[in-house]
């Protein structure tokens, strides 16, 4: 098993990508310290997981809480081999011309600062551990607008650059740092903050999954397991030559405009070729009439 004898810390582990990743690490032999603010979800995860999963309550918007989590994991197991900084939410939804300072700061604290201090407080317990690895969750939203609210996109772009800087900083300690960039994954990240009944949230998740499957070359919605497998690869010895980079797992949604991968979608060049053919036909008709 890839993570036998390893200690893994996962933030945002009560649902979605975090929960699926915690389950995978545990199945592969790791002792997993799964953290979240959702204690009920954490208890459900530990009860159902196939392996050693231990829940620790942690609010990643509070750096002191992150430090307690990392210290606890290390004290119980002797150190930390893998830190998976996954916790986040969709953040504030207003556009840049309407967002308030406190909304901006809350999103940055939740999505970006939490990753910085997840790294900061894990590293003292990772030094000297063979194969130590940190994986951070960024997003396709980091590559351009249109995938998420603005504040979230900016924070996730920050996670990408933080990943590179941390990889450089921590190379001297033989700690690898990488990121994964999910596309639209069937989780509750953007529906959790909507104040509607639970059944409507489920309907919204289904709608997002359907929209994304129609907007990308891979014709199905992304699942938490798709990201968990990518995270496990980056955290494993199979990726021992990989650091300071990111792995996009998005069903191809960032490949380009729809006409670049959908044969039924007209391209700009097809339009130009049609105009050229029409002009050529008109010229030939005119020449024929002149004779």
Coordinates of C-alpha atoms in Angstrom, one line a residue:
X1 CA 0.0 0.0 0.0
X2 CA 1.3 3.4 -1.0
X3 CA 0.9 5.1 2.4
X4 CA 1.6 2.3 4.8
X5 CA 3.1 3.7 8.0
X6 CA 2.5 7.3 6.9
X7 CA 0.7 10.0 8.8
X8 CA -1.6 12.2 6.7
X9 CA -3.4 15.4 7.7
X10 CA -6.4 16.4 5.6
X11 CA -8.3 19.7 6.1
X12 CA -11.9 20.1 5.0
X13 CA -12.3 16.4 5.4
X14 CA -16.0 16.0 6.4
X15 CA -17.3 16.0 2.9
X16 CA -16.5 16.1 -0.8
X17 CA -12.9 16.0 -2.0
X18 CA -11.5 16.0 1.6
X19 CA -13.6 13.0 2.7
X20 CA -12.9 11.0 -0.4
X21 CA -9.2 11.7 -0.1
X22 CA -9.2 10.8 3.6
X23 CA -10.9 7.5 2.7
X24 CA -8.3 6.8 0.0
X25 CA -5.3 7.5 2.2
X26 CA -6.7 5.3 5.0
X27 CA -7.4 2.4 2.5
X28 CA -3.8 2.8 1.4
X29 CA -2.5 2.3 4.9
X30 CA -2.1 5.8 6.3
X31 CA -3.1 7.1 9.7
X32 CA -5.3 10.0 8.7
X33 CA -6.1 13.0 10.8
X34 CA -9.2 14.4 9.2
X35 CA -10.2 17.9 10.2
X36 CA -13.2 20.1 9.6
X37 CA -15.6 22.4 11.4
X38 CA -18.4 19.9 10.7
X39 CA -18.1 17.5 13.6
X40 CA -21.1 15.5 12.6
X41 CA -19.6 14.9 9.1
X42 CA -16.3 14.1 10.7
X43 CA -17.9 11.5 13.0
X44 CA -19.7 9.9 10.0
X45 CA -16.4 9.7 8.1
X46 CA -14.5 8.0 10.9
X47 CA -17.3 5.5 11.5
X48 CA -17.5 4.6 7.8
X49 CA -13.8 4.7 6.7
X50 CA -12.0 1.6 5.9
X51 CA -8.8 2.2 7.9
X52 CA -7.5 4.5 10.6
X53 CA -9.2 7.9 10.4
X54 CA -9.2 10.2 13.4
X55 CA -11.3 13.3 13.4
X56 CA -10.0 16.6 14.8
X57 CA -12.1 19.7 14.9
X58 CA -10.4 22.6 13.2
X59 CA -11.4 26.0 11.9
X60 CA -8.9 26.9 9.2
X61 CA -9.7 30.6 9.4
X62 CA -8.0 30.5 12.8
X63 CA -4.2 29.9 12.5
X64 CA -4.1 28.9 16.1
X65 CA -6.6 26.1 15.4
X66 CA -4.4 24.9 12.5
X67 CA -1.4 24.8 14.7
X68 CA -3.3 22.7 17.3
X69 CA -4.3 20.3 14.5
X70 CA -0.8 19.8 13.2
X71 CA 0.7 19.5 16.7
X72 CA -1.9 17.0 17.7
X73 CA -1.3 14.8 14.7
X74 CA 2.4 14.8 15.2
X75 CA 2.2 14.2 18.9
X76 CA 0.0 11.1 18.4
X77 CA 1.9 9.6 15.5
X78 CA 5.5 10.9 15.8
X79 CA 5.4 13.3 12.8
X80 CA 3.6 14.2 9.6
X81 CA 4.4 12.8 6.2
X82 CA 1.6 14.3 4.1
X83 CA -0.3 17.5 4.6
X84 CA -3.3 18.0 2.3
X85 CA -4.6 21.6 2.5
X86 CA -8.0 21.2 1.1
X87 CA -10.5 23.2 3.2
X88 CA -12.3 26.0 1.4
X89 CA -15.7 27.3 0.3
X90 CA -17.0 29.4 -2.5
X91 CA -16.3 32.6 -0.6
X92 CA -18.0 35.9 -1.1
X93 CA -20.0 36.2 -4.3
X94 CA -20.2 39.9 -5.1
X95 CA -18.2 41.3 -8.0
X96 CA -15.2 43.5 -7.5
X97 CA -17.3 46.7 -7.8
X98 CA -19.6 45.6 -5.0
X99 CA -17.7 43.4 -2.6
X100 CA -17.1 44.7 0.9
X101 CA -13.7 44.7 2.7
X102 CA -14.8 42.1 5.3
X103 CA -16.1 39.8 2.6
X104 CA -12.8 40.0 0.7
X105 CA -10.8 39.4 3.9
X106 CA -13.0 36.4 4.9
X107 CA -12.5 34.8 1.5
X108 CA -8.8 35.3 1.6
X109 CA -8.5 33.9 5.1
X110 CA -10.6 30.8 4.3
X111 CA -9.1 30.0 0.8
X112 CA -5.6 31.3 0.8
X113 CA -4.3 32.1 4.3
X114 CA -5.5 28.7 5.6
X115 CA -3.2 27.0 3.1
X116 CA -0.2 29.2 4.0
X117 CA -0.6 28.4 7.7
X118 CA -1.4 24.8 7.0
X119 CA 2.1 24.7 5.4
X120 CA 3.6 26.8 8.2
X121 CA 2.5 24.6 11.0
X122 CA 2.9 21.2 9.3
X123 CA 6.5 21.7 8.2
X124 CA 8.2 21.6 11.6
X125 CA 6.7 18.1 11.9
X126 CA 7.7 17.0 8.4
X127 CA 11.4 17.9 8.4
X128 CA 13.5 14.7 8.2
X129 CA 10.6 12.5 7.1
X130 CA 11.5 10.6 3.9
X131 CA 9.1 11.4 1.1
X132 CA 7.4 14.3 2.9
X133 CA 4.8 16.0 0.7
X134 CA 2.4 18.8 0.8
X135 CA -0.6 19.1 -1.6
X136 CA -2.7 22.2 -1.9
X137 CA -6.1 22.6 -3.6
X138 CA -6.2 25.4 -6.1
X139 CA -8.8 25.5 -8.9
X140 CA -9.4 26.1 -12.6
X141 CA -10.7 29.4 -11.4
X142 CA -7.1 30.4 -10.9
X143 CA -6.5 30.4 -14.7
X144 CA -9.1 33.0 -15.6
X145 CA -12.5 34.5 -14.9
X146 CA -15.8 32.8 -15.5
X147 CA -15.3 29.7 -13.3
X148 CA -16.1 31.2 -9.8
X149 CA -16.8 34.4 -7.9
X150 CA -13.9 36.9 -8.2
X151 CA -12.6 36.8 -4.7
X152 CA -12.4 33.0 -4.8
X153 CA -10.6 33.0 -8.1
X154 CA -8.0 35.5 -6.9
X155 CA -7.4 33.5 -3.7
X156 CA -7.0 30.2 -5.7
X157 CA -4.5 32.0 -8.0
X158 CA -2.7 32.9 -4.8
X159 CA -2.6 29.2 -3.8
X160 CA -0.9 28.4 -7.1
X161 CA 1.9 31.0 -6.5
X162 CA 2.2 30.1 -2.9
X163 CA 2.7 26.4 -3.9
X164 CA 5.7 27.4 -6.1
X165 CA 7.2 29.7 -3.5
X166 CA 6.8 27.1 -0.7
X167 CA 8.3 24.4 -3.0
X168 CA 11.4 26.6 -3.3
X169 CA 11.5 27.4 0.4
X170 CA 11.2 23.8 1.5
X171 CA 13.4 22.1 -1.1
X172 CA 16.3 22.4 1.4
X173 CA 14.3 20.1 3.8
X174 CA 13.4 17.6 1.0
X175 CA 9.7 18.5 1.3
X176 CA 7.8 18.5 -2.0
X177 CA 4.9 21.0 -2.5
X178 CA 2.4 20.7 -5.3
X179 CA -1.2 21.7 -6.1
X180 CA -4.2 20.2 -7.8
X181 CA -6.6 22.3 -9.8
X182 CA -10.1 20.7 -9.9
X183 CA -12.7 21.7 -12.5
X184 CA -16.4 21.5 -11.6
X185 CA -16.6 18.7 -9.1
X186 CA -19.8 17.4 -7.7
X187 CA -19.4 18.7 -4.1
X188 CA -21.2 21.3 -2.0
X189 CA -18.5 24.0 -2.2
X190 CA -20.7 26.5 -4.0
X191 CA -24.1 25.4 -2.6
X192 CA -23.2 25.3 1.1
X193 CA -23.6 29.1 1.6
X194 CA -26.9 29.3 -0.3
X195 CA -29.8 29.8 2.2
X196 CA -32.3 27.4 0.7
X197 CA -33.7 24.0 1.8
X198 CA -31.4 20.9 1.5
X199 CA -33.4 19.4 -1.3
X200 CA -32.9 22.6 -3.3
X201 CA -29.1 22.4 -2.7
X202 CA -29.1 18.8 -4.0
X203 CA -30.9 20.0 -7.1
X204 CA -28.4 22.8 -7.5
X205 CA -25.5 20.4 -7.3
X206 CA -27.2 18.3 -10.0
X207 CA -27.6 21.3 -12.2
X208 CA -23.9 22.3 -11.8
X209 CA -22.9 18.7 -12.7
X210 CA -25.1 18.7 -15.8
X211 CA -23.9 22.1 -16.9
X212 CA -20.2 21.2 -16.5
X213 CA -20.6 17.9 -18.3
X214 CA -22.0 19.8 -21.3
X215 CA -19.2 22.3 -21.2
X216 CA -16.2 20.0 -21.3
X217 CA -14.8 17.3 -23.6
X218 CA -15.2 14.6 -20.9
X219 CA -18.9 14.0 -21.0
X220 CA -19.6 13.4 -17.3
X221 CA -19.5 15.5 -14.1
X222 CA -16.4 15.4 -12.1
X223 CA -16.4 13.4 -8.9
X224 CA -14.5 13.8 -5.6
X225 CA -12.7 10.5 -6.3
X226 CA -11.2 12.0 -9.5
X227 CA -9.4 14.6 -7.4
X228 CA -8.5 12.2 -4.6
X229 CA -6.6 10.0 -7.0
X230 CA -4.7 13.0 -8.3
X231 CA -3.9 14.1 -4.8
X232 CA -2.7 10.6 -3.8
X233 CA -0.4 10.5 -6.8
X234 CA 1.2 13.9 -5.9
X235 CA 1.6 12.8 -2.3
X236 CA 3.1 9.5 -3.1
X237 CA 6.6 8.3 -3.9
X238 CA 5.5 7.9 -7.6
X239 CA 5.7 11.7 -7.8
X240 CA 9.1 12.0 -6.0
X241 CA 10.5 14.0 -9.0
X242 CA 7.5 16.4 -9.0
X243 CA 7.5 19.7 -7.0
X244 CA 6.4 23.3 -7.4
X245 CA 3.8 22.4 -10.0
X246 CA 0.0 21.8 -10.4
X247 CA -2.1 19.1 -11.9
X248 CA -5.3 20.2 -13.7
X249 CA -8.1 17.7 -13.3
X250 CA -11.0 19.3 -15.0
X251 CA -12.5 17.1 -17.7
X252 CA -10.8 19.4 -20.3
X253 CA -12.9 22.4 -19.5
X254 CA -9.9 24.7 -19.7
X255 CA -8.8 23.4 -23.1
X256 CA -10.3 26.3 -25.0
X257 CA -13.5 27.5 -26.7
X258 CA -16.1 24.8 -27.4
X259 CA -15.3 24.8 -31.1
X260 CA -11.7 23.6 -30.3
X261 CA -13.1 20.2 -29.1
X262 CA -16.7 19.9 -30.3
X263 CA -16.9 18.9 -34.0
X264 CA -20.5 20.2 -34.2
X265 CA -19.5 23.7 -33.2
X266 CA -18.6 26.0 -36.0
X267 CA -15.1 27.6 -35.8
X268 CA -14.0 31.0 -36.8
X269 CA -12.0 29.5 -39.6
X270 CA -15.0 27.6 -40.9
X271 CA -16.8 30.9 -41.2
X272 CA -13.9 32.5 -43.0
X273 CA -13.7 29.6 -45.4
X274 CA -17.4 29.9 -46.1
X275 CA -16.9 33.6 -46.9
X276 CA -14.0 32.7 -49.2
X277 CA -16.0 30.0 -51.0
X278 CA -18.9 32.4 -51.5
X279 CA -16.6 35.1 -52.8
X280 CA -15.0 32.7 -55.2
X281 CA -18.3 31.4 -56.5
X282 CA -19.5 35.0 -57.0
X283 CA -16.4 35.8 -59.0
X284 CA -16.7 32.7 -61.2
X285 CA -20.4 33.6 -61.8
X286 CA -19.4 37.1 -62.7
X287 CA -16.7 35.9 -65.1
X288 CA -19.1 33.5 -66.7
X289 CA -21.7 36.2 -67.3
X290 CA -19.1 38.4 -68.9
X291 CA -18.3 35.8 -71.5

